[in-house]
PDB file of N, CA, C and O in Angstrom:
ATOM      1  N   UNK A   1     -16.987  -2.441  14.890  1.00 54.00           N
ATOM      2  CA  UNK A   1     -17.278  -2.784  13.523  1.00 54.00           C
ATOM      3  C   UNK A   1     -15.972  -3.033  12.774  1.00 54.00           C
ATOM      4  O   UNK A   1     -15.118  -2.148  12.833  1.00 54.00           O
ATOM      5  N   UNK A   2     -15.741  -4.065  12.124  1.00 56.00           N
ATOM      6  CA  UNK A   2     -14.970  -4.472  11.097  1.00 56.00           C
ATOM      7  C   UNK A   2     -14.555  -3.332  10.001  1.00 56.00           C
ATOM      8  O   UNK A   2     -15.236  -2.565   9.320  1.00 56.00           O
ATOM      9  N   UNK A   3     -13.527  -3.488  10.089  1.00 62.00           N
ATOM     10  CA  UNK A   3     -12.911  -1.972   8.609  1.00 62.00           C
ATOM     11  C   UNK A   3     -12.924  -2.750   7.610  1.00 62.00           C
ATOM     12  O   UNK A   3     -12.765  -3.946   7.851  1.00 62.00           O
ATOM     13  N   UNK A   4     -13.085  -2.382   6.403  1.00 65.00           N
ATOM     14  CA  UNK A   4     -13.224  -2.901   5.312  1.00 65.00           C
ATOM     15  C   UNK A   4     -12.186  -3.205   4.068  1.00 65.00           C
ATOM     16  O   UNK A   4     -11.820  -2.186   3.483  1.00 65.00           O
ATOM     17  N   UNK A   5     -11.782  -4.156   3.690  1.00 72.00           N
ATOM     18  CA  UNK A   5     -10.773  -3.951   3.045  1.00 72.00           C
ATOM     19  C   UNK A   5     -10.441  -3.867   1.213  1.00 72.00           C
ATOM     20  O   UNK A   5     -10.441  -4.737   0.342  1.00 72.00           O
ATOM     21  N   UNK A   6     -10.225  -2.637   1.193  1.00 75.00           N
ATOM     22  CA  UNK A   6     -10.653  -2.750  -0.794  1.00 75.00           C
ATOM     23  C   UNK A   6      -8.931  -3.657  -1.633  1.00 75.00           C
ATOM     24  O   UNK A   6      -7.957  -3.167  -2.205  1.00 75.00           O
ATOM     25  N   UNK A   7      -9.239  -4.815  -1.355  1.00 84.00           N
ATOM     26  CA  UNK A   7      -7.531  -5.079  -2.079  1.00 84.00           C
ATOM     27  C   UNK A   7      -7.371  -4.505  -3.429  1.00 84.00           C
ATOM     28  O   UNK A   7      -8.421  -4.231  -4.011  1.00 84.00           O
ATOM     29  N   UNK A   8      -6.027  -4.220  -4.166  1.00 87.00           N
ATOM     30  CA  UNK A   8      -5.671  -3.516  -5.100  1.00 87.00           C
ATOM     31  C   UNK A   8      -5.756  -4.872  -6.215  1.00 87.00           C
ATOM     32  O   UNK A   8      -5.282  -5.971  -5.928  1.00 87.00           O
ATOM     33  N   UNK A   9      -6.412  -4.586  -7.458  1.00 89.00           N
ATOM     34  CA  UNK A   9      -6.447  -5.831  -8.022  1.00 89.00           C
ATOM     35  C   UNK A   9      -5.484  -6.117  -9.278  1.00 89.00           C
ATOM     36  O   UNK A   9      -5.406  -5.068  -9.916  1.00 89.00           O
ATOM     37  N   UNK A  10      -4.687  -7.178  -9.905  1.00 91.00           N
ATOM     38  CA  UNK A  10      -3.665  -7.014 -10.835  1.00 91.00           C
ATOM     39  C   UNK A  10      -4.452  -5.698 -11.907  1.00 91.00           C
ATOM     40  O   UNK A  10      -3.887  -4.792 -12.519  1.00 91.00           O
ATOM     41  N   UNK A  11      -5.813  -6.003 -11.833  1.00 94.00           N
ATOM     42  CA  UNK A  11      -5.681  -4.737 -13.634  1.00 94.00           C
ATOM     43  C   UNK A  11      -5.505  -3.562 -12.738  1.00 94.00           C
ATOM     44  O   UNK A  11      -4.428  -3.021 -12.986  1.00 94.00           O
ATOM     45  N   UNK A  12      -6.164  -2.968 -11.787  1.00 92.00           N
ATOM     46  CA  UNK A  12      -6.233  -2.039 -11.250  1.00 92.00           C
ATOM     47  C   UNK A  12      -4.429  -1.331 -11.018  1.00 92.00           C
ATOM     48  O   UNK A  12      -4.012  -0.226 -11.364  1.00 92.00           O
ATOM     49  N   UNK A  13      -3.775  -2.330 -10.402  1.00 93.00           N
ATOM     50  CA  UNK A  13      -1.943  -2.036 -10.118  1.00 93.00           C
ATOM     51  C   UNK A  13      -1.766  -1.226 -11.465  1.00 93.00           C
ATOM     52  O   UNK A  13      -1.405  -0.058 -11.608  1.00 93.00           O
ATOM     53  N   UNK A  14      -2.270  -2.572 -12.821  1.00 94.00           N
ATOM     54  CA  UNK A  14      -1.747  -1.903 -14.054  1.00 94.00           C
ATOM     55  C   UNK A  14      -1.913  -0.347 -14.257  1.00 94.00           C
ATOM     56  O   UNK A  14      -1.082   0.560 -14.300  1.00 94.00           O
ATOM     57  N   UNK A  15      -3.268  -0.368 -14.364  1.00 94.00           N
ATOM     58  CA  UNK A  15      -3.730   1.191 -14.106  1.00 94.00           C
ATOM     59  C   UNK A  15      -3.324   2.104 -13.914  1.00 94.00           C
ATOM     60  O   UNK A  15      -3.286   3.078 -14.666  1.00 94.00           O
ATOM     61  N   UNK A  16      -2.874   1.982 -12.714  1.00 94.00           N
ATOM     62  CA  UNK A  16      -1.881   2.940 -11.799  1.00 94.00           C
ATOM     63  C   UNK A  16      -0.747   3.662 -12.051  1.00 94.00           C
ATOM     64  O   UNK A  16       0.282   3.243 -11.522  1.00 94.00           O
ATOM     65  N   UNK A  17      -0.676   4.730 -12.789  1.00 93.00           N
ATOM     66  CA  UNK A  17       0.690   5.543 -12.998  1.00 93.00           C
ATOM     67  C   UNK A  17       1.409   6.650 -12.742  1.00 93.00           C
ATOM     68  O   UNK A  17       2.541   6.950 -13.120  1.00 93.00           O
ATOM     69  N   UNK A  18       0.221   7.544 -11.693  1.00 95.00           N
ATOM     70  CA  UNK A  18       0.600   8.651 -11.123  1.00 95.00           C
ATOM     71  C   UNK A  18       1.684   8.002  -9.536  1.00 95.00           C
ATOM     72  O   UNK A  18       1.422   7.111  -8.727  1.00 95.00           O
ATOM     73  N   UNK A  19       2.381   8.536  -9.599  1.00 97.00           N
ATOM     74  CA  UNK A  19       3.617   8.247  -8.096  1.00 97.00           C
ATOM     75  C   UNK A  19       2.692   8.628  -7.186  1.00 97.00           C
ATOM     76  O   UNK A  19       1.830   9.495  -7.322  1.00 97.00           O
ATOM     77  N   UNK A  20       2.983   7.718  -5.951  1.00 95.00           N
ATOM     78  CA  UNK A  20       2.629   7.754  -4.603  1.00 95.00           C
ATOM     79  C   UNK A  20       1.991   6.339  -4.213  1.00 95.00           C
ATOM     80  O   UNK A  20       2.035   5.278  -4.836  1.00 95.00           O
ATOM     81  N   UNK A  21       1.368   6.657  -2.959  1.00 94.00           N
ATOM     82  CA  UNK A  21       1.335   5.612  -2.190  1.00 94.00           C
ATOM     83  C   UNK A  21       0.190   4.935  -2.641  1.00 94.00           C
ATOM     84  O   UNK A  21      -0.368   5.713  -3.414  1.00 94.00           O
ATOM     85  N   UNK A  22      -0.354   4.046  -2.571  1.00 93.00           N
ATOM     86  CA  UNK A  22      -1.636   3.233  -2.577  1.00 93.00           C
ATOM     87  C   UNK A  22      -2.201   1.969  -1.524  1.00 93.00           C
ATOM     88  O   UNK A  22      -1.525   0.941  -1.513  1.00 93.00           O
ATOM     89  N   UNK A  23      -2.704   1.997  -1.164  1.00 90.00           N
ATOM     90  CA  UNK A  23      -2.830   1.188  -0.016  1.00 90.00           C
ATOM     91  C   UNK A  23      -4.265   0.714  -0.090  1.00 90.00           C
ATOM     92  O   UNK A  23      -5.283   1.400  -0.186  1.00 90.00           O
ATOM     93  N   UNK A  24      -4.096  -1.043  -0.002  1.00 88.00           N
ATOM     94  CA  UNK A  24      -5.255  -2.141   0.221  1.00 88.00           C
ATOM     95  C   UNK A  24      -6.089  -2.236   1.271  1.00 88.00           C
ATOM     96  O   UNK A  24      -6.993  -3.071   1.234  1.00 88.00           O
ATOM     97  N   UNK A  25      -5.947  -1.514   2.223  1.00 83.00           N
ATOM     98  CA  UNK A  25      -6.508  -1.050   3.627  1.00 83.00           C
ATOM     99  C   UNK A  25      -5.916  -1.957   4.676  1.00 83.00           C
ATOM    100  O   UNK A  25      -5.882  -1.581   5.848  1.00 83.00           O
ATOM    101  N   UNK A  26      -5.521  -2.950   4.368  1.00 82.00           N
ATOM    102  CA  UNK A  26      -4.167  -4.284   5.141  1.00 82.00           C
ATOM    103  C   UNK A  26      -3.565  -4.078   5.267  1.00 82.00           C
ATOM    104  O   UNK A  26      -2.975  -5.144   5.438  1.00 82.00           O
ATOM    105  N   UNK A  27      -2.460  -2.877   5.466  1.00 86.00           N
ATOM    106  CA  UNK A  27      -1.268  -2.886   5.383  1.00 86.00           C
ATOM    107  C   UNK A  27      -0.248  -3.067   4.690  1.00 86.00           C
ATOM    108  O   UNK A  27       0.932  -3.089   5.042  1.00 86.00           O
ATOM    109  N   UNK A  28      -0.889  -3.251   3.287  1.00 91.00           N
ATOM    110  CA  UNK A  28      -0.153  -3.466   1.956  1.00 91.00           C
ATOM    111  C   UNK A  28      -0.422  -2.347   1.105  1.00 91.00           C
ATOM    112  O   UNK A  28      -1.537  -2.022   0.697  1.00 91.00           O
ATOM    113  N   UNK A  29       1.150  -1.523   0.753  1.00 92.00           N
ATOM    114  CA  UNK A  29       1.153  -0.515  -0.094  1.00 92.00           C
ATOM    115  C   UNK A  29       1.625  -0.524  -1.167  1.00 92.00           C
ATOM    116  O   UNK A  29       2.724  -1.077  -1.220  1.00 92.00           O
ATOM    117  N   UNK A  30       1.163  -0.049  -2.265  1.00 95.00           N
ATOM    118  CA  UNK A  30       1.932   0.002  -3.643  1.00 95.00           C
ATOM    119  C   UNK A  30       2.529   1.195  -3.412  1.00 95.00           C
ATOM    120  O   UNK A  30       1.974   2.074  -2.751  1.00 95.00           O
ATOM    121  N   UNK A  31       3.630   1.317  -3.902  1.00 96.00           N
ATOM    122  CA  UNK A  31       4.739   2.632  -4.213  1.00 96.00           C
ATOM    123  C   UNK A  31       4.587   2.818  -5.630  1.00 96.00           C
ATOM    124  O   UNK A  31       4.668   1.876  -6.418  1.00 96.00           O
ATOM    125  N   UNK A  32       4.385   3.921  -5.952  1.00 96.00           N
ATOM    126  CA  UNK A  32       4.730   4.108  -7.658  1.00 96.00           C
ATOM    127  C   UNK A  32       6.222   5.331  -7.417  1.00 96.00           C
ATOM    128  O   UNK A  32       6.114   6.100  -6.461  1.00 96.00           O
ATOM    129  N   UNK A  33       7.192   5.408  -8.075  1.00 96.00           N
ATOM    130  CA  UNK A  33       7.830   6.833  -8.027  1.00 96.00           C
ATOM    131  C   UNK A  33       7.812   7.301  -9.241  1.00 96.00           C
ATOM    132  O   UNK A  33       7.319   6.800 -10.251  1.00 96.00           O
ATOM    133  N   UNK A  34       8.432   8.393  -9.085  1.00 96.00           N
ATOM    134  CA  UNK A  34       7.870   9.615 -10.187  1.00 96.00           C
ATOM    135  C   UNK A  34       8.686   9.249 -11.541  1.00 96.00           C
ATOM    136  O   UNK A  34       8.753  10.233 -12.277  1.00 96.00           O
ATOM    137  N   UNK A  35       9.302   8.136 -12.046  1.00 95.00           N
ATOM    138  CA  UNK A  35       9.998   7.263 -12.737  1.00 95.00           C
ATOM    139  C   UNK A  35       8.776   6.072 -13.126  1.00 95.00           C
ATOM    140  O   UNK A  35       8.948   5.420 -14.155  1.00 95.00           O
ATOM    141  N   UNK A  36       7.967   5.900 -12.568  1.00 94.00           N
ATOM    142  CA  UNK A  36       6.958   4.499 -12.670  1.00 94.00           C
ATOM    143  C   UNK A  36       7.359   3.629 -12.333  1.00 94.00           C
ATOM    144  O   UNK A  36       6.711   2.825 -13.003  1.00 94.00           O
ATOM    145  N   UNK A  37       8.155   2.932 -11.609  1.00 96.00           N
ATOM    146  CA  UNK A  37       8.421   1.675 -11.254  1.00 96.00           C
ATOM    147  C   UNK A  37       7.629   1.646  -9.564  1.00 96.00           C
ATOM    148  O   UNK A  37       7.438   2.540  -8.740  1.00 96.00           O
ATOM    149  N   UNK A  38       7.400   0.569  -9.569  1.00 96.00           N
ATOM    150  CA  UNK A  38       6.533   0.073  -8.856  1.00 96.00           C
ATOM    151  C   UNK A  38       6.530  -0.747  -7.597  1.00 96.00           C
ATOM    152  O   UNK A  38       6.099  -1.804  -8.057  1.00 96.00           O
ATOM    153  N   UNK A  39       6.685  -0.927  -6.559  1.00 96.00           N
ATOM    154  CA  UNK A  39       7.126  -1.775  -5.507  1.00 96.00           C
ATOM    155  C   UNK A  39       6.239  -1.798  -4.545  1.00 96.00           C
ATOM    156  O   UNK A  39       5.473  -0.835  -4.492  1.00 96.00           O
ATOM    157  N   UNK A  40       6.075  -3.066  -3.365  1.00 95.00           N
ATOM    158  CA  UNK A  40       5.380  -3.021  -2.585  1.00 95.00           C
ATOM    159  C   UNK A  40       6.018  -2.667  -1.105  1.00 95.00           C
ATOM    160  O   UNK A  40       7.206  -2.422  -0.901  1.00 95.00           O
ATOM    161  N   UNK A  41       5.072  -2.692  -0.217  1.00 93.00           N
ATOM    162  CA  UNK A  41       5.482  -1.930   0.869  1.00 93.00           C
ATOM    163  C   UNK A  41       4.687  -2.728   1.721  1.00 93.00           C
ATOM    164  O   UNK A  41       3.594  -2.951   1.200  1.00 93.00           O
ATOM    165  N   UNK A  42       4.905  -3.562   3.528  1.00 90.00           N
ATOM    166  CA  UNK A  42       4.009  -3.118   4.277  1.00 90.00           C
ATOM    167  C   UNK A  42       4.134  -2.479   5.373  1.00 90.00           C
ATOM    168  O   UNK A  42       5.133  -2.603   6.082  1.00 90.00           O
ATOM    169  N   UNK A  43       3.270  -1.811   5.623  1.00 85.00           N
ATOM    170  CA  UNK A  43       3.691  -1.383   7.039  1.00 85.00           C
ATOM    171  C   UNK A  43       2.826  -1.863   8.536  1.00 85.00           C
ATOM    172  O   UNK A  43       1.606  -2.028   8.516  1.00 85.00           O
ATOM    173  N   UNK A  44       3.397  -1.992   9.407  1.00 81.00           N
ATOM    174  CA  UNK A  44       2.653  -2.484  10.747  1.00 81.00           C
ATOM    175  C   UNK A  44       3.387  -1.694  11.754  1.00 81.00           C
ATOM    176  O   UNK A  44       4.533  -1.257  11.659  1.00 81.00           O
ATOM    177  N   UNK A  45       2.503  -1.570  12.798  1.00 80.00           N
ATOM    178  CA  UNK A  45       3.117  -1.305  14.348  1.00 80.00           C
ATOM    179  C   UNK A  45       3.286  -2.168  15.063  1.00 80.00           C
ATOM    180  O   UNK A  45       2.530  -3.111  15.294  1.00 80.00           O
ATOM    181  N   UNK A  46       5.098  -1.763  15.836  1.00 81.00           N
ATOM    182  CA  UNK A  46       5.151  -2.907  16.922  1.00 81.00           C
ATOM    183  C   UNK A  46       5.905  -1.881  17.783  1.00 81.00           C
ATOM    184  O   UNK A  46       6.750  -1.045  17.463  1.00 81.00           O
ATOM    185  N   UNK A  47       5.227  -2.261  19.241  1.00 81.00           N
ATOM    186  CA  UNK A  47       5.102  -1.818  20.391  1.00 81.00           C
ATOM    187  C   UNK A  47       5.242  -0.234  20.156  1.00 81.00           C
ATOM    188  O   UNK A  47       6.165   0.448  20.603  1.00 81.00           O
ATOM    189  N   UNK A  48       3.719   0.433  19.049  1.00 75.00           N
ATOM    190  CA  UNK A  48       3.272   1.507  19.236  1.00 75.00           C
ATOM    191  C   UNK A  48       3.884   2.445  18.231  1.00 75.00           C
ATOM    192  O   UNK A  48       3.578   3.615  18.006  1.00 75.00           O
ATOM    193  N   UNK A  49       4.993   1.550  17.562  1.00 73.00           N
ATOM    194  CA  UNK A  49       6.098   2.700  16.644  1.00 73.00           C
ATOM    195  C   UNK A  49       5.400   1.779  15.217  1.00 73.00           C
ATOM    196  O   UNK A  49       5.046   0.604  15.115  1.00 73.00           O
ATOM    197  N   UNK A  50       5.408   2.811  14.336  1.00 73.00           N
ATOM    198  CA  UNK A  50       5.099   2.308  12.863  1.00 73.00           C
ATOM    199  C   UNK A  50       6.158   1.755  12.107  1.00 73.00           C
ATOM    200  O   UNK A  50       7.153   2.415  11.806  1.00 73.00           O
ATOM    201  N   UNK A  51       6.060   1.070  11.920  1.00 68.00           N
ATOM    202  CA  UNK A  51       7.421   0.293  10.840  1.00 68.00           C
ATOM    203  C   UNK A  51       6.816   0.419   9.299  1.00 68.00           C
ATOM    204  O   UNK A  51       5.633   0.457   8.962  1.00 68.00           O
ATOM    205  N   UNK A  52       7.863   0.465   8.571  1.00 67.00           N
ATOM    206  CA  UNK A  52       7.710   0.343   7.204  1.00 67.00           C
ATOM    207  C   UNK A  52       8.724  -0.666   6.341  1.00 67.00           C
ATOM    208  O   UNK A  52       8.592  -0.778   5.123  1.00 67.00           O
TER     209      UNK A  52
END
């Protein structure tokens, strides 16, 4: 079965102000830090090791 993917949407990002990770279920993460600034992230595996 197919995983489902909830993408993060521009109002929703806005929203967002507690720090930590957030993730679109793709491999695309929002970073907030404990400052509020905001950055993206993705992460994938290659050959079994997680990259970020």
């Amino acid at each position: 079965m197919a995983r489902l993917i909830e993408k993060l949407t521009t109002l929703s990002v806005k929203k967002i102000n507690k720090a930590g990770d957030y993730s679109d279920g793709g491999g695309l993460w929002l970073r907030v830090s404990h400052a509020g600034a905001k950055s993206w992230m993705f992460r994938f595996s290659f050959e079994k090791k997680n990259i970020k």
